[in-house]
mmCIF file of C-alpha atoms and ligand atoms in Angstrom:
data_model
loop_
_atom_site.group_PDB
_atom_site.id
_atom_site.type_symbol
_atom_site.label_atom_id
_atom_site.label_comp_id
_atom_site.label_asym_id
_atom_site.label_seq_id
_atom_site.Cartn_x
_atom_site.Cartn_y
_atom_site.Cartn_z
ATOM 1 C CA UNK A 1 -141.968 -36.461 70.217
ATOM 2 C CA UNK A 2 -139.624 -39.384 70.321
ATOM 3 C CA UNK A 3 -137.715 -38.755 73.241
ATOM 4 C CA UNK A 4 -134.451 -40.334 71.100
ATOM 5 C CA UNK A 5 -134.473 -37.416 68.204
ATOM 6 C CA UNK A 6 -131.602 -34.870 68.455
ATOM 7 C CA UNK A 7 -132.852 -31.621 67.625
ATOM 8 C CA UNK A 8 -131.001 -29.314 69.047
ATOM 9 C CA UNK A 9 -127.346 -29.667 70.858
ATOM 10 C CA UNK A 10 -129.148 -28.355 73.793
ATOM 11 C CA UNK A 11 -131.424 -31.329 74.122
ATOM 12 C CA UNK A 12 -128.746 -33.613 75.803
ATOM 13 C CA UNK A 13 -126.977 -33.785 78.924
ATOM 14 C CA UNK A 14 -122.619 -33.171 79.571
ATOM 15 C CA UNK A 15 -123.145 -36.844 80.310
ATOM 16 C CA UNK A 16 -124.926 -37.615 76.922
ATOM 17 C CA UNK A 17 -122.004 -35.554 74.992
ATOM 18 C CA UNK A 18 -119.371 -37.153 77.023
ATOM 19 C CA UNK A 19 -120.824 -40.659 76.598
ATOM 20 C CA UNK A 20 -121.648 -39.597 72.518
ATOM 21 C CA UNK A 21 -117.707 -39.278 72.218
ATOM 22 C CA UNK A 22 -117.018 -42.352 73.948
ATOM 23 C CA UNK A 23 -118.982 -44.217 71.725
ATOM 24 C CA UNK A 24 -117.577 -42.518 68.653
ATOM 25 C CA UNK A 25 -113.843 -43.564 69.732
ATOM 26 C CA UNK A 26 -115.169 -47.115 70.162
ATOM 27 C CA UNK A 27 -116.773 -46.465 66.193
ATOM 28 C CA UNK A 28 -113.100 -45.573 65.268
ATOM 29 C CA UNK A 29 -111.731 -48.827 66.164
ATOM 30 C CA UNK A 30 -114.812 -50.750 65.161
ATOM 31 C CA UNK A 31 -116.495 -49.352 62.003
ATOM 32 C CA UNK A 32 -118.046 -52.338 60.844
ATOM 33 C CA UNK A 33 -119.830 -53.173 63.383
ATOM 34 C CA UNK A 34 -123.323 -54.727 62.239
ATOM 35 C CA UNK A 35 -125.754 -53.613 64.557
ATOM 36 C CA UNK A 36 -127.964 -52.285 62.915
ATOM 37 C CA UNK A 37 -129.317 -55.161 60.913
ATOM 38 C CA UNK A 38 -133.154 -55.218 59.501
ATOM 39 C CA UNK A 39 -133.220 -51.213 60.615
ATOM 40 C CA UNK A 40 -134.424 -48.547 58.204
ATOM 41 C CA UNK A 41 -133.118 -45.178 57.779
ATOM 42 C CA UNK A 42 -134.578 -42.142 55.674
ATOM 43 C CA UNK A 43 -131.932 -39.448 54.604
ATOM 44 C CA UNK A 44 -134.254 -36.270 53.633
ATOM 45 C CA UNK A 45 -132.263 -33.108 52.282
ATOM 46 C CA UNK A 46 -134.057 -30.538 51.683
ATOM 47 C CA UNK A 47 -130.869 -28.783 50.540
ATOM 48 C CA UNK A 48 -127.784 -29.499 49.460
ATOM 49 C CA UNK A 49 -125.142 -31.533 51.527
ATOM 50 C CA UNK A 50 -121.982 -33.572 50.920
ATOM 51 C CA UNK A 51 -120.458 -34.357 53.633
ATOM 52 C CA UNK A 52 -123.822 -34.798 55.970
ATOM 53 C CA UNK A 53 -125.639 -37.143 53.784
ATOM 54 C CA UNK A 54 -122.810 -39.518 52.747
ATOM 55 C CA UNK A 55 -121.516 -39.434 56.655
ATOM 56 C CA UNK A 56 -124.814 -40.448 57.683
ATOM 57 C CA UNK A 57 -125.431 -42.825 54.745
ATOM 58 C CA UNK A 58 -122.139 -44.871 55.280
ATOM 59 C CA UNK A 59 -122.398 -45.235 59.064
ATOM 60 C CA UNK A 60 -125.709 -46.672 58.544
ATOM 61 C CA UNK A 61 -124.211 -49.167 55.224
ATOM 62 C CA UNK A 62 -121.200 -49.612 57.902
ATOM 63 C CA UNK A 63 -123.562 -50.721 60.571
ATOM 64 C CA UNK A 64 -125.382 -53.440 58.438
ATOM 65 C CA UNK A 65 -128.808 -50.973 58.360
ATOM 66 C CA UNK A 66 -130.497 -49.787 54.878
ATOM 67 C CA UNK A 67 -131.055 -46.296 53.528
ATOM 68 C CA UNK A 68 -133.497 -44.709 51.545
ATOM 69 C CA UNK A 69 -134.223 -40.823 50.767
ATOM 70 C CA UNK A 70 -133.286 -38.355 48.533
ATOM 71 C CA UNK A 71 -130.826 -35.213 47.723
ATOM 72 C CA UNK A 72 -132.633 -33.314 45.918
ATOM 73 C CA UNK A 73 -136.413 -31.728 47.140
ATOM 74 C CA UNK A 74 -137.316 -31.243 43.628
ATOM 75 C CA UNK A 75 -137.661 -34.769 42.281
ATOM 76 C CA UNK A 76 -140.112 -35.393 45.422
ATOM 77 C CA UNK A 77 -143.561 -34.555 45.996
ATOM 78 C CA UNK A 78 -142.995 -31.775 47.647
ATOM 79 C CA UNK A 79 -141.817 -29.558 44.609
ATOM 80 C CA UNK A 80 -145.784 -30.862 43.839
ATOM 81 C CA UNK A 81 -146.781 -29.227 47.122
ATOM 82 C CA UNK A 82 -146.967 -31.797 49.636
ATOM 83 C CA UNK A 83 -146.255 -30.002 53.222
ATOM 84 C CA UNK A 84 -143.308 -31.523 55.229
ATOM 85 C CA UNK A 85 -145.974 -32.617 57.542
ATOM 86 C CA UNK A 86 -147.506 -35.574 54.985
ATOM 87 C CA UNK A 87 -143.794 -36.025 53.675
ATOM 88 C CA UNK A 88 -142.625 -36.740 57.544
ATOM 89 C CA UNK A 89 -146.028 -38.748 58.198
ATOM 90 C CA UNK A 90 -145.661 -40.781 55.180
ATOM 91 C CA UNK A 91 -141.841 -41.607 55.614
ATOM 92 C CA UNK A 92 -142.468 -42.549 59.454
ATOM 93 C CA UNK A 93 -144.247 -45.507 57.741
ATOM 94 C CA UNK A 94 -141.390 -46.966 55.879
ATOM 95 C CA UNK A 95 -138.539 -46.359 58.891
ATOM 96 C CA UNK A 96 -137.005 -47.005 61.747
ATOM 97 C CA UNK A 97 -135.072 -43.272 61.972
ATOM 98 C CA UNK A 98 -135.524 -39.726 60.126
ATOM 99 C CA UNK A 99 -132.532 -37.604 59.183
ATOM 100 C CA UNK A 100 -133.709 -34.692 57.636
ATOM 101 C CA UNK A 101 -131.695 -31.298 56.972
ATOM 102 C CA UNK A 102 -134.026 -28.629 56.043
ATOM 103 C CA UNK A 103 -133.593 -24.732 55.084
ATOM 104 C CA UNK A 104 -136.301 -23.775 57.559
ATOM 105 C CA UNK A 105 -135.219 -22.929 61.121
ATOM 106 C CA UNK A 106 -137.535 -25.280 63.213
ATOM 107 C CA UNK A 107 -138.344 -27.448 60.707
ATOM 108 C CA UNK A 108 -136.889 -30.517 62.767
ATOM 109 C CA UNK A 109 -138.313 -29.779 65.782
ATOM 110 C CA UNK A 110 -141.615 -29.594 63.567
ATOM 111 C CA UNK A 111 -140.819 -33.143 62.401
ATOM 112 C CA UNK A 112 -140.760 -34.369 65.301
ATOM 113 C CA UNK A 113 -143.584 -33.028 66.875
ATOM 114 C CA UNK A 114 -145.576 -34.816 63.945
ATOM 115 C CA UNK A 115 -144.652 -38.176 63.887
ATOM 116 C CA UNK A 116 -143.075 -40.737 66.561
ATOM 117 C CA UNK A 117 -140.166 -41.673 64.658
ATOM 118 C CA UNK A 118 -136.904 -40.594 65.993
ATOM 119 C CA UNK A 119 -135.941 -37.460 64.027
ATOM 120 C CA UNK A 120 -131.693 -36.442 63.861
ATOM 121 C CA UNK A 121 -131.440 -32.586 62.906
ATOM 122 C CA UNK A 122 -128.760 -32.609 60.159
ATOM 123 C CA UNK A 123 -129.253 -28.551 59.989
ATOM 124 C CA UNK A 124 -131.937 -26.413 59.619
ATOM 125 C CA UNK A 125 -131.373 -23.270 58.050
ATOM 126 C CA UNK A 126 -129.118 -21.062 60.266
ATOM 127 C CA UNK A 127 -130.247 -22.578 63.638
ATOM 128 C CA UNK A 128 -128.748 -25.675 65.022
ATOM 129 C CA UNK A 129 -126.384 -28.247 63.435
ATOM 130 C CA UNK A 130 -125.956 -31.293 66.221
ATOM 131 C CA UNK A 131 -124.333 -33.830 64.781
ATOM 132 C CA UNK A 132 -121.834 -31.382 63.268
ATOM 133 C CA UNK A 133 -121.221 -30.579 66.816
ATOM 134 C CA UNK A 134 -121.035 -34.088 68.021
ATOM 135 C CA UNK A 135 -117.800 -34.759 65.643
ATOM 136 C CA UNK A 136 -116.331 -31.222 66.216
ATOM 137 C CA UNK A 137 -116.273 -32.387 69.759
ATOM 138 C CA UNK A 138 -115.055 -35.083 68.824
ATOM 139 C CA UNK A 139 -112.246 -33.550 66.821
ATOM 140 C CA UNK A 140 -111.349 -31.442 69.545
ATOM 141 C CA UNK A 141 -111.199 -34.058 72.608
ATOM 142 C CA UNK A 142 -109.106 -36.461 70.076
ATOM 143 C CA UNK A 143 -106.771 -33.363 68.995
ATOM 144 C CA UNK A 144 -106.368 -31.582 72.951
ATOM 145 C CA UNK A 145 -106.637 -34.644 74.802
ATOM 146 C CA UNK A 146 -109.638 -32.448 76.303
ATOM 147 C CA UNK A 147 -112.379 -30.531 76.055
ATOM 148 C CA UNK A 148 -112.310 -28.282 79.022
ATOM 149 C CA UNK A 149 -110.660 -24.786 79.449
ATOM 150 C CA UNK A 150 -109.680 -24.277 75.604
ATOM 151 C CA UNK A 151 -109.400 -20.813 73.908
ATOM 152 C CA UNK A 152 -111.310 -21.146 70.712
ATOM 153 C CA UNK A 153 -111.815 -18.905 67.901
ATOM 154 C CA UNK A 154 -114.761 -18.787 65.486
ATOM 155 C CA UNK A 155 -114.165 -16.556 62.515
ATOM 156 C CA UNK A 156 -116.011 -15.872 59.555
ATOM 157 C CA UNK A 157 -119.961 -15.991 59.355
ATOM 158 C CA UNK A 158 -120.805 -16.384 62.871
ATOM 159 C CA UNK A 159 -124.554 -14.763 61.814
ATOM 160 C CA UNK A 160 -126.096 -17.583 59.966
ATOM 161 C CA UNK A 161 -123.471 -20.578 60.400
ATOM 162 C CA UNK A 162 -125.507 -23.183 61.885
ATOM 163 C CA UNK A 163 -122.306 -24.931 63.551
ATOM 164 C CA UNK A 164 -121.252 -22.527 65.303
ATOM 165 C CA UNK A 165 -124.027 -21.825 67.050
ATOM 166 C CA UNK A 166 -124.205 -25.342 67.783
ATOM 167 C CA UNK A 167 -121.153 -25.756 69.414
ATOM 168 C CA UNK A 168 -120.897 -22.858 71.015
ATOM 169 C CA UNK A 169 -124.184 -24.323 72.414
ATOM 170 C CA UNK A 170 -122.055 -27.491 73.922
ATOM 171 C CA UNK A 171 -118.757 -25.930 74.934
ATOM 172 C CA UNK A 172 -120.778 -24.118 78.010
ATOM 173 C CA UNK A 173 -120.217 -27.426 80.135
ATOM 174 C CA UNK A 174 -116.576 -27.167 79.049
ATOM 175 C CA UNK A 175 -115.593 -23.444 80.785
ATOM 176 C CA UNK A 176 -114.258 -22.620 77.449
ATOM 177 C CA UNK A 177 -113.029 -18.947 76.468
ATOM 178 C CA UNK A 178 -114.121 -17.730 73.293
ATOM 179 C CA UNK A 179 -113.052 -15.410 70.270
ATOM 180 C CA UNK A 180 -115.422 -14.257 67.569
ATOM 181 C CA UNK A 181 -113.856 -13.105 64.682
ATOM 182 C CA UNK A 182 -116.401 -11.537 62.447
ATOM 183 C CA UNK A 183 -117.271 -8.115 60.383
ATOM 184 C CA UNK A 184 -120.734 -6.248 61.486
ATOM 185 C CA UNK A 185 -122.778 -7.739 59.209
ATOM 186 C CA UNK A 186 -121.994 -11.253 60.467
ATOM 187 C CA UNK A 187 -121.572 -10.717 64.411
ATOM 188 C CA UNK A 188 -122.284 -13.775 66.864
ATOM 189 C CA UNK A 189 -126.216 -13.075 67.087
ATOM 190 C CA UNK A 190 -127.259 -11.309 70.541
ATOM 191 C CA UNK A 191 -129.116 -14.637 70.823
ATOM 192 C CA UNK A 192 -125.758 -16.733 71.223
ATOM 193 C CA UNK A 193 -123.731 -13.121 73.173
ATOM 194 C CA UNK A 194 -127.150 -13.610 75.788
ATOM 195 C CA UNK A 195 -126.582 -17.388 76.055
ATOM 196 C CA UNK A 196 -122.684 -16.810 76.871
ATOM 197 C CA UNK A 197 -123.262 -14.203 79.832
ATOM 198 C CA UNK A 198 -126.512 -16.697 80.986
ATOM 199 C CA UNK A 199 -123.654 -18.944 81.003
ATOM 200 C CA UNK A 200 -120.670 -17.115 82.390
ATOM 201 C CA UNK A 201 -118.936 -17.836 79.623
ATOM 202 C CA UNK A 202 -115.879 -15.558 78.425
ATOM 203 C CA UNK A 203 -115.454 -14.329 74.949
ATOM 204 C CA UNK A 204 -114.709 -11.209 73.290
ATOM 205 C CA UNK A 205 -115.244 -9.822 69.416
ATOM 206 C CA UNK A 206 -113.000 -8.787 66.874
ATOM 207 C CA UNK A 207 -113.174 -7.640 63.522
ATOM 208 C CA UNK A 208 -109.457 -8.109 63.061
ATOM 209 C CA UNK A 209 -108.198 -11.803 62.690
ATOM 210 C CA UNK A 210 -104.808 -10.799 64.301
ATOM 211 C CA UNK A 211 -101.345 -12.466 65.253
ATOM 212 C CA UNK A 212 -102.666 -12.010 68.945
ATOM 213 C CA UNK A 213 -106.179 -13.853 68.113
ATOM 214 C CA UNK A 214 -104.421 -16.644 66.118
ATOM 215 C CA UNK A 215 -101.071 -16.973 68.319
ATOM 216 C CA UNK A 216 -103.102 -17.670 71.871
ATOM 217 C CA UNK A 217 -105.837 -19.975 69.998
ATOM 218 C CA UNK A 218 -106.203 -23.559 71.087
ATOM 219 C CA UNK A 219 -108.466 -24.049 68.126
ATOM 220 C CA UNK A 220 -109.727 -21.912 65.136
ATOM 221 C CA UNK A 221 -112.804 -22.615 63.693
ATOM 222 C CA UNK A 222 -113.093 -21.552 59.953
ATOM 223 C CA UNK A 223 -116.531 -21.170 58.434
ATOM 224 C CA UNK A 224 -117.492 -20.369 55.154
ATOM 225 C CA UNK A 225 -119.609 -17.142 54.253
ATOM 226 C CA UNK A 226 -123.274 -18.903 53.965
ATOM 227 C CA UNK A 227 -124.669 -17.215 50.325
ATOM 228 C CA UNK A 228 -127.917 -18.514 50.459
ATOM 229 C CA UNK A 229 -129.285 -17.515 53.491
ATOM 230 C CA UNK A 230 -128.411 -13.874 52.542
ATOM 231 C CA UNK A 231 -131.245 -11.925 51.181
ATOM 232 C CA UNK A 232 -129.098 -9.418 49.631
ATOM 233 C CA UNK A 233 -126.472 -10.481 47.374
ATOM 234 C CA UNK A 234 -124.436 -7.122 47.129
ATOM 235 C CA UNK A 235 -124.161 -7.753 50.814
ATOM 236 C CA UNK A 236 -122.733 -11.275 49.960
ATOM 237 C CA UNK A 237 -120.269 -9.492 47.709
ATOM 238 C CA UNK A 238 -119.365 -7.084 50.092
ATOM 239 C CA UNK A 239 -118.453 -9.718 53.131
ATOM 240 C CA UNK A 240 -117.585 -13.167 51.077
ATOM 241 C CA UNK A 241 -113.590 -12.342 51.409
ATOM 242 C CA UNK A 242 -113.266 -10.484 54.373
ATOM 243 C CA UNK A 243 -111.278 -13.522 56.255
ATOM 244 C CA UNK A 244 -109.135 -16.035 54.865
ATOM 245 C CA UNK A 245 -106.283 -18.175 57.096
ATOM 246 C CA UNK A 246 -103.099 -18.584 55.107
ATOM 247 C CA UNK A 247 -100.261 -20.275 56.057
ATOM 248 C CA UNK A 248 -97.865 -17.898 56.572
ATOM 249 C CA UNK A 249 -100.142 -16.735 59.473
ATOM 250 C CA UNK A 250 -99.595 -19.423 61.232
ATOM 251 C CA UNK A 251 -96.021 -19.030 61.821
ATOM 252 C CA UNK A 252 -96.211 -18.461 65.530
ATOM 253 C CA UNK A 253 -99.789 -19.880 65.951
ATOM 254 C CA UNK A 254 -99.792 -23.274 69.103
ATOM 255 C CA UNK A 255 -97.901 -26.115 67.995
ATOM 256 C CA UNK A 256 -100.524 -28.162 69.475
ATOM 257 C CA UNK A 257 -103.459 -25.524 67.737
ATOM 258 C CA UNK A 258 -105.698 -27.414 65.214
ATOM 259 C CA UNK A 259 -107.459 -25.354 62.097
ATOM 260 C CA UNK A 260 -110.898 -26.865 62.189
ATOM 261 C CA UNK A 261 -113.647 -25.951 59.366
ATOM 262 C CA UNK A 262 -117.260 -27.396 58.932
ATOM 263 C CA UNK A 263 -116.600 -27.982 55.093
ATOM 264 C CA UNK A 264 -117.349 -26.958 51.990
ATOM 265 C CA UNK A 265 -114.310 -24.150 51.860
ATOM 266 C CA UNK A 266 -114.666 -21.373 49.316
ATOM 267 C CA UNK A 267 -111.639 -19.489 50.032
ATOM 268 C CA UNK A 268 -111.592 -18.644 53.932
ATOM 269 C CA UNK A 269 -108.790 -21.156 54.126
ATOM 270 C CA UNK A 270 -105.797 -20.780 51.433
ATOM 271 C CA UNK A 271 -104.618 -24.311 49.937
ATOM 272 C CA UNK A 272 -101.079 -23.759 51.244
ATOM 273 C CA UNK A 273 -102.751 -24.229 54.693
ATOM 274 C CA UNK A 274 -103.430 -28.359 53.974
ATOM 275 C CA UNK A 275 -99.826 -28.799 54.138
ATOM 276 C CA UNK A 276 -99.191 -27.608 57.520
ATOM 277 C CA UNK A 277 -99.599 -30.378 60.097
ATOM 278 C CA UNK A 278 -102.551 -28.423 62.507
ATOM 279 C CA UNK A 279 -104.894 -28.232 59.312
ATOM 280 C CA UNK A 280 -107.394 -30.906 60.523
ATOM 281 C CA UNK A 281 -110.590 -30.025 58.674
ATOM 282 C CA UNK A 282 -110.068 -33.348 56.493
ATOM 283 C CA UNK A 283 -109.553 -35.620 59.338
ATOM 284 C CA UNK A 284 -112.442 -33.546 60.880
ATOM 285 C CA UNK A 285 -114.842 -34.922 58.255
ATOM 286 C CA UNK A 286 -113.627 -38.784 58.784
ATOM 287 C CA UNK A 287 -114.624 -38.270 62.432
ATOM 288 C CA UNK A 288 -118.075 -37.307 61.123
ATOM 289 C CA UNK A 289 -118.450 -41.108 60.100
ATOM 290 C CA UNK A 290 -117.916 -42.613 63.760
ATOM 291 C CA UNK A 291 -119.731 -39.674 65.128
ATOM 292 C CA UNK A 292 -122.560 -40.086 63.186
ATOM 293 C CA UNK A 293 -122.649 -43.832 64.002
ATOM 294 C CA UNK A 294 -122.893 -43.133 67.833
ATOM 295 C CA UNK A 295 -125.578 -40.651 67.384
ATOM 296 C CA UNK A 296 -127.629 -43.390 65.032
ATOM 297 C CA UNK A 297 -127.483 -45.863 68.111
ATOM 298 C CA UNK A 298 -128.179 -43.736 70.594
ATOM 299 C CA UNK A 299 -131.376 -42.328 68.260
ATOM 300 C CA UNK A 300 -132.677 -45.955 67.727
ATOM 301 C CA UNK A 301 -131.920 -47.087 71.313
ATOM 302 C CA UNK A 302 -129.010 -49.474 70.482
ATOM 303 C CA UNK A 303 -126.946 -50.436 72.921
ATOM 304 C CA UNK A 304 -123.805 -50.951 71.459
ATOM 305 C CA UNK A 305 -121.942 -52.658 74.255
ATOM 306 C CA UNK A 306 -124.187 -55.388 74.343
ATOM 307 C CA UNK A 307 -123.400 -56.622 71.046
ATOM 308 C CA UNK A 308 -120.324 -59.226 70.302
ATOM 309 C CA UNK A 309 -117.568 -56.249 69.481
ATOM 310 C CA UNK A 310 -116.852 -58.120 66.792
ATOM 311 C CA UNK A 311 -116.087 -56.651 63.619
HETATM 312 C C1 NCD B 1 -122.064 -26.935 57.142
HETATM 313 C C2 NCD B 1 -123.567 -26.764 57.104
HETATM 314 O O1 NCD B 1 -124.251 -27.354 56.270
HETATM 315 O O2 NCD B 1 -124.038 -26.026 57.965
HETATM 316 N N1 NCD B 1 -121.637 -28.014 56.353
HETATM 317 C C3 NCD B 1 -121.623 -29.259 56.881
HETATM 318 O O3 NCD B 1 -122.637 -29.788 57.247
HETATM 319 N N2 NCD B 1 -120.431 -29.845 57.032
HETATM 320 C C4 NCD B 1 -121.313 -25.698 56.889
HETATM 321 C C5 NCD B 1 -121.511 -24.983 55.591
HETATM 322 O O4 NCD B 1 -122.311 -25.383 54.743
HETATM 323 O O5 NCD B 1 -120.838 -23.975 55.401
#
């Protein structure tokens, strides 16, 4: 394994998160910064992405690197059969760095264990979601001013949303406290409960998203209700509006409080909430860019302060 891939959020250090944001503030104020000239980068998703894939794919056009990959698994070989093993092995020939998001939980840590190409997790299935976690930090350092002692709530599918497993993951070197809002069906998994006490980290479960939840929230954490990782639909039907933030909810909520959301929405966040100034789920996404720029370097061993900081 290339000791540079990020698998998993809990691969790297405090220091390597704290250092991760640094870098991404410099990416803020420096987006074109061509370091990455004559570098290579595969984008493999294995399902669908938006945001991911064109975050990743313009920090690397940013940088002055070159992308190749695809969106879509079925115009590849392996809709012919090919195992991600001879897909990984035979794209580790052409690049410098691997970003693959895959519907199988593992499937990253697989990759890396079969080639010696740096591989960047960009979510597989319901497990781990790193670089989503880098920029949420991100977001939430640039929006508190910190990242330690903050009361944040996670509502929605807290079962199979890969990012919040992920952050809740990275928040342990933080002290943070933490709410989860969820029905039955879509509890925090005992995995993530077990990691908190491990931890000693605080949090307690609600199934009611109430004025007491939202009011005393540093930051809420929207997720949407993840369809296709449900093997029953009717169960889909019977969860897919159980929470959804609207504005007039907010009326007592932090000033300082910031509505943070992975992206896509469905409906767990009404559209009268864009309007009110601690939405920050668009702004969110932009940080993805400079996040995701930081995390490229670090994966291909760039050091970024030893470059010109020219533009
Ligand atoms: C998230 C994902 O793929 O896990 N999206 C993203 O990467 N921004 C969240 C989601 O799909 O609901």
């Amino acid at each position: 394994m290339n000791q540079n891939s990020l698998v998993s959020i809990d691969d790297i250090s405090r220091d390597d998160i704290l250092d991760l944001i640094e870098r991404a503030r410099y990416f803020e104020e420096h987006p074109n910064h061509k370091i990455l000239d004559g570098k290579v980068v595969a984008t493999l998703f294995f399902e669908p992405s938006t945001r991911t894939r064109l975050s990743f794919e313009t920090a690397v056009n940013r940088l002055g690197g070159r992308v190749i990959g695809f969106s879509d698994a079925s115009t590849t070989s392996s809709s012919k059969g090919e195992t991600l093993k001879d897909t990984i092995k035979m794209v580790s020939n052409y690049v410098d760095l691997i970003v693959m998001r895959h519907y199988l939980e593992g499937a990253a840590r697989y990759a890396t264990e079969v080639t010696d190409v740096p591989v960047i997790n960009a979510g597989d299935g319901a497990n781990q979601h790193p670089s989503q976690t880098m920029l949420d930090l991100y977001s939430i350092s640039k929006t508190q001013g910190t990242l330690e002692n903050l009361t944040i709530t996670m509502v929605g599918d807290l079962k199979y949303g890969r990012t919040v497993h992920s952050l809740l993951m990275a928040l342990r070197y933080f002290n943070p406290t933490f709410r989860f809002v969820a029905c039955e069906e879509l509890r925090m998994p005992k995995e993530y409960r077990d990691f908190c006490d491990a931890n000693g980290i605080r949090y307690t479960e609600h199934t009611d998203f109430s004025p007491v939840v939202i009011n005393t929230s540093d930051i809420i954490y929207m997720t949407r209700v993840q369809r296709e990782r449900f093997a029953d639909i009717m169960e889909y039907e019977r969860v897919k509006d159980l929470y959804t933030l609207r504005a007039d909810m907010l009326a007592d909520a932090k000033p300082s409080m910031r509505v943070l959301h992975p992206l896509p929405r469905v409906n767990e966040i009404a559209q009268d909430v864009d309007n009110d100034p601690r939405a920050y789920y668009f702004d969110q996404a932009r940080n993805g860019l400079y996040a995701r720029q930081a995390i490229i370097c670090r994966a291909l061993g760039i050091d970024i302060y030893s470059y010109d900081k020219g533009e």
